[in-house]
CSV table of C-alpha atoms in Angstrom, one decimal:
chain,number,residue,atom,x,y,z
A,22,MET,CA,-47.3,-39.5,20.9
A,23,ASN,CA,-47.2,-43.2,20.6
A,24,ILE,CA,-44.1,-45.1,19.2
A,25,ASP,CA,-45.5,-45.6,15.8
A,26,GLU,CA,-46.3,-41.9,15.3
A,27,LYS,CA,-42.8,-41.0,16.8
A,28,ASP,CA,-41.4,-43.4,14.3
A,29,ALA,CA,-43.1,-41.9,11.3
A,30,GLN,CA,-42.1,-38.5,12.4
A,31,ILE,CA,-38.6,-39.4,12.8
A,32,ALA,CA,-38.7,-41.1,9.3
A,33,ARG,CA,-39.8,-37.8,7.7
A,34,GLU,CA,-37.0,-36.0,9.5
A,35,LEU,CA,-34.3,-38.4,8.5
A,36,LYS,CA,-34.9,-38.1,4.8
A,37,PRO,CA,-32.0,-36.4,3.2
A,38,CYS,CA,-32.1,-34.8,-0.3
A,39,ARG,CA,-32.0,-37.7,-2.7
A,40,HIS,CA,-28.6,-36.8,-4.2
A,41,MET,CA,-27.1,-36.1,-0.8
A,42,ALA,CA,-28.0,-39.4,1.0
A,43,ARG,CA,-24.7,-41.3,0.5
A,44,LEU,CA,-22.6,-38.4,0.8
A,45,VAL,CA,-24.0,-37.3,4.1
A,46,ASP,CA,-23.5,-41.0,5.3
A,47,SER,CA,-19.7,-40.8,4.2
A,48,LEU,CA,-19.4,-37.4,6.0
A,49,ALA,CA,-20.6,-38.9,9.2
A,50,ASP,CA,-18.2,-41.8,9.0
A,51,GLU,CA,-15.3,-39.6,8.2
A,52,SER,CA,-14.7,-41.2,4.9
A,53,LEU,CA,-15.4,-38.2,2.7
A,54,HIS,CA,-12.5,-35.9,1.6
A,55,GLY,CA,-11.6,-33.1,-0.8
A,56,VAL,CA,-14.1,-31.1,-2.8
A,57,ALA,CA,-17.0,-33.7,-2.1
A,58,ARG,CA,-16.5,-32.9,1.6
A,59,TRP,CA,-16.5,-29.2,1.3
A,60,TYR,CA,-19.6,-29.5,-0.8
A,61,VAL,CA,-21.6,-31.7,1.7
A,62,GLU,CA,-20.4,-29.5,4.6
A,63,LEU,CA,-21.7,-26.4,2.8
A,64,HIS,CA,-25.0,-28.2,2.0
A,65,ILE,CA,-25.7,-29.5,5.6
A,66,LYS,CA,-25.3,-26.0,6.8
A,67,SER,CA,-28.4,-24.7,4.9
A,68,CYS,CA,-30.6,-27.8,4.7
A,69,ARG,CA,-32.3,-28.8,7.8
A,70,GLN,CA,-33.2,-32.5,6.8
A,71,CYS,CA,-29.7,-33.3,5.7
A,72,TYR,CA,-28.3,-31.8,8.8
A,73,SER,CA,-30.7,-34.0,11.1
A,74,THR,CA,-29.7,-37.0,9.1
A,75,PHE,CA,-26.0,-36.2,9.5
A,76,VAL,CA,-26.3,-35.7,13.2
A,77,SER,CA,-28.3,-39.0,13.8
A,78,ILE,CA,-26.0,-40.9,11.7
A,79,ARG,CA,-23.0,-39.5,13.4
A,80,LYS,CA,-24.4,-40.3,16.9
A,81,ALA,CA,-25.2,-43.9,15.7
A,82,CYS,CA,-21.5,-44.3,14.5
A,83,GLU,CA,-20.2,-43.2,17.8
A,84,GLN,CA,-22.5,-45.6,19.6
A,85,LEU,CA,-21.1,-48.3,17.4
A,86,GLN,CA,-17.6,-47.2,18.4
A,87,VAL,CA,-18.6,-47.6,22.0
A,88,LEU,CA,-19.4,-51.0,21.1
A,89,ARG,CA,-16.2,-51.8,19.6
A,90,ASN,CA,-14.5,-50.8,22.8
A,91,LYS,CA,-16.9,-52.7,25.1
A,92,GLU,CA,-15.3,-55.7,26.9
A,93,VAL,CA,-16.0,-59.1,25.9
A,94,PRO,CA,-14.6,-62.3,27.1
A,95,VAL,CA,-11.2,-62.6,25.3
A,96,ASN,CA,-11.2,-66.3,25.1
A,97,LEU,CA,-13.5,-69.2,25.0
A,98,SER,CA,-14.4,-70.9,28.2
A,99,ALA,CA,-12.0,-73.4,29.7
A,100,GLU,CA,-14.7,-76.1,28.8
A,101,SER,CA,-14.9,-74.8,25.1
A,102,GLN,CA,-11.1,-74.6,24.9
A,103,SER,CA,-10.5,-78.2,25.9
A,104,SER,CA,-13.3,-79.4,23.6
A,105,LEU,CA,-11.8,-77.4,20.7
A,106,ALA,CA,-8.4,-79.0,21.4
A,107,SER,CA,-9.8,-82.4,21.1
A,108,LEU,CA,-11.8,-81.4,18.0
A,109,LEU,CA,-8.6,-80.2,16.4
A,110,ASP,CA,-6.8,-83.5,17.4
A,111,ASP,CA,-9.7,-85.3,15.5
A,112,VAL,CA,-9.1,-83.3,12.4
A,113,GLU,CA,-5.4,-84.2,12.5
A,114,LYS,CA,-6.1,-87.9,13.1
A,115,ARG,CA,-8.5,-88.0,10.1
A,116,ARG,CA,-5.8,-86.4,8.0
A,117,GLN,CA,-3.1,-88.7,9.0
A,118,LYS,CA,-5.1,-91.9,8.2
B,919,MET,CA,10.6,-100.0,7.6
B,920,PRO,CA,12.9,-97.4,9.1
B,921,GLU,CA,12.0,-95.2,6.1
B,922,LEU,CA,8.4,-95.5,6.9
B,923,LYS,CA,8.9,-94.6,10.6
B,924,GLN,CA,10.9,-91.6,9.5
B,925,SER,CA,8.3,-90.3,7.2
B,926,ALA,CA,5.6,-90.7,9.9
B,927,THR,CA,7.8,-88.9,12.3
B,928,GLU,CA,8.2,-86.0,9.6
B,929,ALA,CA,4.5,-85.9,9.0
B,930,SER,CA,3.8,-85.5,12.9
B,931,ALA,CA,6.4,-82.8,12.9
B,932,GLU,CA,4.8,-81.0,10.1
B,933,PHE,CA,1.4,-81.3,11.9
B,934,LEU,CA,2.8,-79.9,15.0
B,935,ARG,CA,4.4,-76.9,13.2
B,936,ARG,CA,1.1,-76.2,11.5
B,937,ARG,CA,-0.9,-76.6,14.7
B,938,LEU,CA,1.4,-74.2,16.4
B,939,LEU,CA,1.0,-71.6,13.6
B,940,TYR,CA,-2.8,-72.1,13.7
B,941,GLU,CA,-2.9,-71.7,17.5
B,942,GLU,CA,-1.0,-68.4,17.2
B,943,ILE,CA,-3.5,-67.2,14.7
B,944,VAL,CA,-6.5,-68.3,16.9
B,945,SER,CA,-5.1,-66.8,20.2
B,946,ALA,CA,-4.7,-63.3,18.4
B,947,ASN,CA,-8.1,-63.4,17.0
B,948,GLN,CA,-10.3,-65.2,19.3
B,949,GLY,CA,-11.5,-62.1,21.2
B,950,ALA,CA,-12.7,-60.4,18.0
B,951,LEU,CA,-14.3,-63.6,16.8
B,952,LEU,CA,-16.2,-63.9,20.0
B,953,ARG,CA,-17.3,-60.4,19.9
B,954,CYS,CA,-18.6,-60.7,16.4
B,955,ALA,CA,-20.4,-64.0,17.2
B,956,MET,CA,-22.0,-62.4,20.4
B,957,HIS,CA,-23.3,-59.7,18.3
B,958,LEU,CA,-24.6,-62.0,15.6
B,959,CYS,CA,-26.1,-64.3,18.1
B,960,SER,CA,-27.9,-61.2,19.9
B,961,ARG,CA,-25.5,-61.7,22.9
B,962,VAL,CA,-26.5,-65.3,23.8
B,963,HIS,CA,-23.1,-66.5,25.0
B,964,SER,CA,-23.6,-70.2,24.6
B,965,ALA,CA,-24.6,-69.8,21.0
B,966,ALA,CA,-21.7,-67.6,20.2
B,967,GLU,CA,-19.2,-69.9,21.8
B,968,GLU,CA,-20.6,-72.7,19.7
B,969,TYR,CA,-20.3,-70.7,16.5
B,970,VAL,CA,-16.6,-69.7,17.5
B,971,GLN,CA,-15.7,-73.3,18.1
B,972,ASP,CA,-17.3,-74.6,14.9
B,973,THR,CA,-15.5,-71.7,13.0
B,974,LEU,CA,-12.0,-72.6,14.5
B,975,VAL,CA,-12.5,-76.2,13.6
B,976,ARG,CA,-13.4,-75.4,10.0
B,977,GLY,CA,-10.7,-72.9,9.9
B,978,TYR,CA,-8.2,-75.4,10.9
B,979,GLU,CA,-9.3,-77.7,8.1
B,980,ALA,CA,-9.0,-74.9,5.7
B,981,PHE,CA,-5.7,-74.0,7.0
B,982,LEU,CA,-4.3,-77.5,6.7
B,983,ASP,CA,-5.6,-77.4,3.0
B,984,GLY,CA,-3.5,-74.3,2.5
B,985,LYS,CA,-6.6,-72.1,2.0
B,986,PHE,CA,-5.1,-69.3,4.2
B,987,LYS,CA,-2.5,-67.2,2.6
B,988,GLU,CA,0.1,-66.0,5.0
B,989,GLY,CA,0.4,-62.3,5.1
B,990,THR,CA,-3.4,-61.7,4.5
B,991,ASN,CA,-5.8,-60.7,7.3
B,992,ALA,CA,-6.4,-63.7,9.5
B,993,ARG,CA,-9.2,-61.9,11.3
B,994,ALA,CA,-11.2,-61.2,8.2
B,995,TRP,CA,-10.7,-64.7,7.0
B,996,LEU,CA,-12.0,-66.2,10.2
B,997,ILE,CA,-14.8,-63.7,10.4
B,998,LYS,CA,-15.7,-64.9,6.8
B,999,ILE,CA,-16.0,-68.5,8.0
B,1000,LEU,CA,-18.0,-67.5,11.0
B,1001,THR,CA,-20.5,-65.4,9.0
B,1002,ASN,CA,-20.9,-68.0,6.2
B,1003,ARG,CA,-21.9,-70.4,8.8
B,1004,PHE,CA,-24.2,-68.1,10.6
B,1005,LEU,CA,-25.9,-67.0,7.4
B,1006,HIS,CA,-26.2,-70.7,6.3
B,1007,ASP,CA,-27.9,-71.5,9.5
B,1008,ARG,CA,-30.3,-68.5,9.4
B,1009,ARG,CA,-31.2,-69.4,5.8
B,1010,ARG,CA,-31.9,-73.0,6.9
B,1011,ASP,CA,-33.8,-71.8,9.9
B,1012,LYS,CA,-36.1,-69.5,7.6
B,1013,PHE,CA,-36.7,-72.5,5.3
B,1014,HIS,CA,-37.7,-74.7,8.2
B,1015,HIS,CA,-39.7,-71.6,9.8
B,1016,SER,CA,-37.7,-71.7,13.0
B,1017,GLU,CA,-35.8,-69.1,14.8
B,1018,PRO,CA,-33.3,-70.8,17.0
B,1019,ILE,CA,-31.4,-67.7,18.1
B,1020,GLU,CA,-34.6,-66.1,19.3
B,1021,LYS,CA,-35.7,-69.3,20.9
B,1022,LEU,CA,-32.3,-69.5,22.6
B,1023,GLN,CA,-32.7,-65.9,23.8
B,1024,SER,CA,-36.1,-66.7,25.3
B,1025,SER,CA,-34.7,-69.6,27.2
B,1026,ILE,CA,-32.7,-67.1,29.2
B,1027,PRO,CA,-34.9,-65.5,31.9
B,1028,MET,CA,-33.6,-61.9,31.4
B,1029,HIS,CA,-34.2,-62.2,27.6
B,1030,ALA,CA,-37.5,-63.9,28.0
B,1031,ALA,CA,-38.8,-61.1,30.1
B,1032,LEU,CA,-37.4,-58.6,27.5
B,1033,CYS,CA,-39.1,-60.6,24.7
B,1034,THR,CA,-42.5,-60.9,26.5
B,1035,SER,CA,-42.9,-57.5,27.9
B,1036,GLN,CA,-44.3,-54.9,25.5
B,1037,GLN,CA,-41.9,-52.5,24.1
B,1038,ASP,CA,-41.8,-49.1,25.9
B,1039,SER,CA,-43.5,-50.6,28.9
B,1040,PRO,CA,-41.8,-49.6,32.1
B,1041,GLU,CA,-40.5,-53.2,32.7
B,1042,TRP,CA,-39.1,-53.5,29.2
B,1043,LEU,CA,-37.3,-50.1,29.6
B,1044,ALA,CA,-35.8,-51.2,32.9
B,1045,LEU,CA,-34.8,-54.6,31.5
B,1046,ALA,CA,-33.4,-53.2,28.3
B,1047,HIS,CA,-31.5,-50.5,30.0
B,1048,THR,CA,-29.9,-52.9,32.6
B,1049,PHE,CA,-28.8,-55.7,30.3
B,1050,SER,CA,-27.9,-54.3,27.0
B,1051,GLU,CA,-26.4,-51.2,25.4
B,1052,PRO,CA,-29.2,-49.2,23.5
B,1053,ILE,CA,-27.1,-49.7,20.3
B,1054,GLU,CA,-27.1,-53.6,20.9
B,1055,LEU,CA,-30.9,-53.5,21.0
B,1056,ALA,CA,-30.9,-51.2,18.0
B,1057,LEU,CA,-28.6,-53.7,16.1
B,1058,ASP,CA,-31.0,-56.6,17.0
B,1059,SER,CA,-33.8,-54.8,15.2
B,1060,LEU,CA,-31.9,-54.8,11.9
B,1061,PRO,CA,-32.3,-57.5,9.1
B,1062,ASP,CA,-29.3,-59.9,8.9
B,1063,ASP,CA,-27.7,-58.3,5.8
B,1064,LEU,CA,-27.7,-54.8,7.3
B,1065,ARG,CA,-26.6,-55.9,10.6
B,1066,LEU,CA,-23.6,-58.0,9.3
B,1067,ALA,CA,-22.5,-55.0,7.1
B,1068,VAL,CA,-22.5,-52.5,10.0
B,1069,LEU,CA,-21.0,-54.9,12.4
B,1070,LEU,CA,-18.0,-55.7,10.2
B,1071,ALA,CA,-17.4,-52.1,9.1
B,1072,ASP,CA,-18.3,-50.1,12.1
B,1073,VAL,CA,-17.6,-52.5,15.1
B,1074,GLU,CA,-14.9,-54.8,13.6
B,1075,ASP,CA,-13.4,-51.9,11.7
B,1076,LEU,CA,-12.8,-54.0,8.6
B,1077,THR,CA,-12.4,-52.0,5.3
B,1078,TYR,CA,-15.3,-51.8,2.7
B,1079,LYS,CA,-13.3,-54.1,0.4
B,1080,GLU,CA,-12.8,-56.6,3.1
B,1081,VAL,CA,-16.7,-56.5,4.1
B,1082,ALA,CA,-17.3,-56.9,0.4
B,1083,GLY,CA,-15.2,-60.0,0.3
B,1084,ILE,CA,-16.8,-61.5,3.4
B,1085,CYS,CA,-20.2,-60.8,2.3
B,1086,GLN,CA,-19.5,-61.7,-1.3
B,1087,ILE,CA,-21.1,-58.4,-2.6
B,1088,PRO,CA,-19.7,-55.4,-4.5
B,1089,VAL,CA,-18.3,-52.5,-2.6
B,1090,GLY,CA,-21.1,-50.2,-3.9
B,1091,THR,CA,-23.5,-52.7,-2.2
B,1092,VAL,CA,-21.7,-52.5,1.0
B,1093,ARG,CA,-21.9,-48.8,0.9
B,1094,SER,CA,-25.7,-48.8,0.3
B,1095,ARG,CA,-26.2,-51.3,3.2
B,1096,LEU,CA,-24.1,-49.2,5.5
B,1097,PHE,CA,-26.1,-46.2,4.7
B,1098,ARG,CA,-29.5,-48.0,5.1
B,1099,ALA,CA,-28.3,-49.7,8.4
B,1100,ARG,CA,-27.0,-46.5,9.9
B,1101,ARG,CA,-30.1,-44.6,9.0
B,1102,GLU,CA,-32.2,-47.5,10.7
B,1103,LEU,CA,-30.1,-47.4,13.8
B,1104,ALA,CA,-30.3,-43.7,14.0
B,1105,LYS,CA,-34.1,-43.9,13.7
B,1106,TRP,CA,-34.3,-46.6,16.3
B,1107,LEU,CA,-32.0,-44.8,18.8
B,1108,THR,CA,-34.0,-41.5,18.4
B,1109,VAL,CA,-37.2,-43.2,18.9
B,1110,HIS,CA,-35.8,-44.9,22.0
B,1111,SER,CA,-33.8,-42.0,23.1
B,1112,HIS,CA,-35.5,-42.1,26.5
B,1113,LEU,CA,-33.5,-45.3,27.2
B,1114,TYR,CA,-30.5,-43.4,27.9
B,1115,ASP,CA,-29.6,-39.7,28.6
B,1116,GLN,CA,-26.5,-39.7,26.7
B,1117,PHE,CA,-28.1,-40.1,23.2
B,1118,ALA,CA,-30.8,-37.7,24.1
B,1119,ALA,CA,-28.3,-35.0,24.8
B,1120,PRO,CA,-27.6,-32.8,21.7
B,1121,LEU,CA,-24.5,-33.8,19.7
B,1122,GLU,CA,-21.9,-30.9,19.3
B,1123,THR,CA,-20.9,-30.8,15.7
B,1124,GLU,CA,-18.4,-28.7,14.0
B,1125,TYR,CA,-21.1,-27.7,11.6
B,1126,GLU,CA,-23.2,-24.7,12.8
B,1127,HIS,CA,-26.6,-24.9,11.3
B,1128,ARG,CA,-28.0,-21.7,9.8
């Protein structure tokens, strides 16, 4: 199966029921509460497509959280820091004139 | 004359006080700003640094104009300046039919190899797996509006209301963009699940499917 065929197949699988689409998304990002949450949980237990969508979105959300914790440089490079300081000085000088 | 000298000294002292306050805000939020810029610029470090520097200068001007309200979220305020600048540049580039980030990317040997090798070819897989998280490659595949929504809400952990304020769209539109973005990411990750074993493994959920 080439990548386009796989893409088409996955698009078919990740097609939740129309009225559930946003609710499934909210369940996956943990922002759904109360009766709505109970209703969606009940629905995905019996609907294969909504369940697949839920699992895939939950996985994507987990990957995004990995990205949140991924280490990036905390500060600008020394060169950028010093050029920033002089740019801020310029702003002050313009204002003081 | 002494009065003039005194008012000049007071003005400098006021600038110094504001500068120190601003520098405190900067040091607390520089990391988040850099991370956001790195994702917006598809991990081209030089471009991200340039955007952050530009944001901090513009931010300082706005700060001196009293546009930052103390007690509000400084990170969201700085990210708004950053994203406005980024989107402005992207629109300008589209108008001029050029793609500077992609061009910058291709000037880096690793990115160039990634861009030129055919997706799914063995060398593309090896490069992609070595240099980027799969989710980063998936994010690159999203259009700007969807990428921005998902970056702000899911990576920067801003509230939907803050994302709506930054993108200048209603909260309902944020929700809808997030749904579309996450679905696209999920699709991309499933299609390319062979990039990493972790994603290919079944996810244990609390919902047993009947």
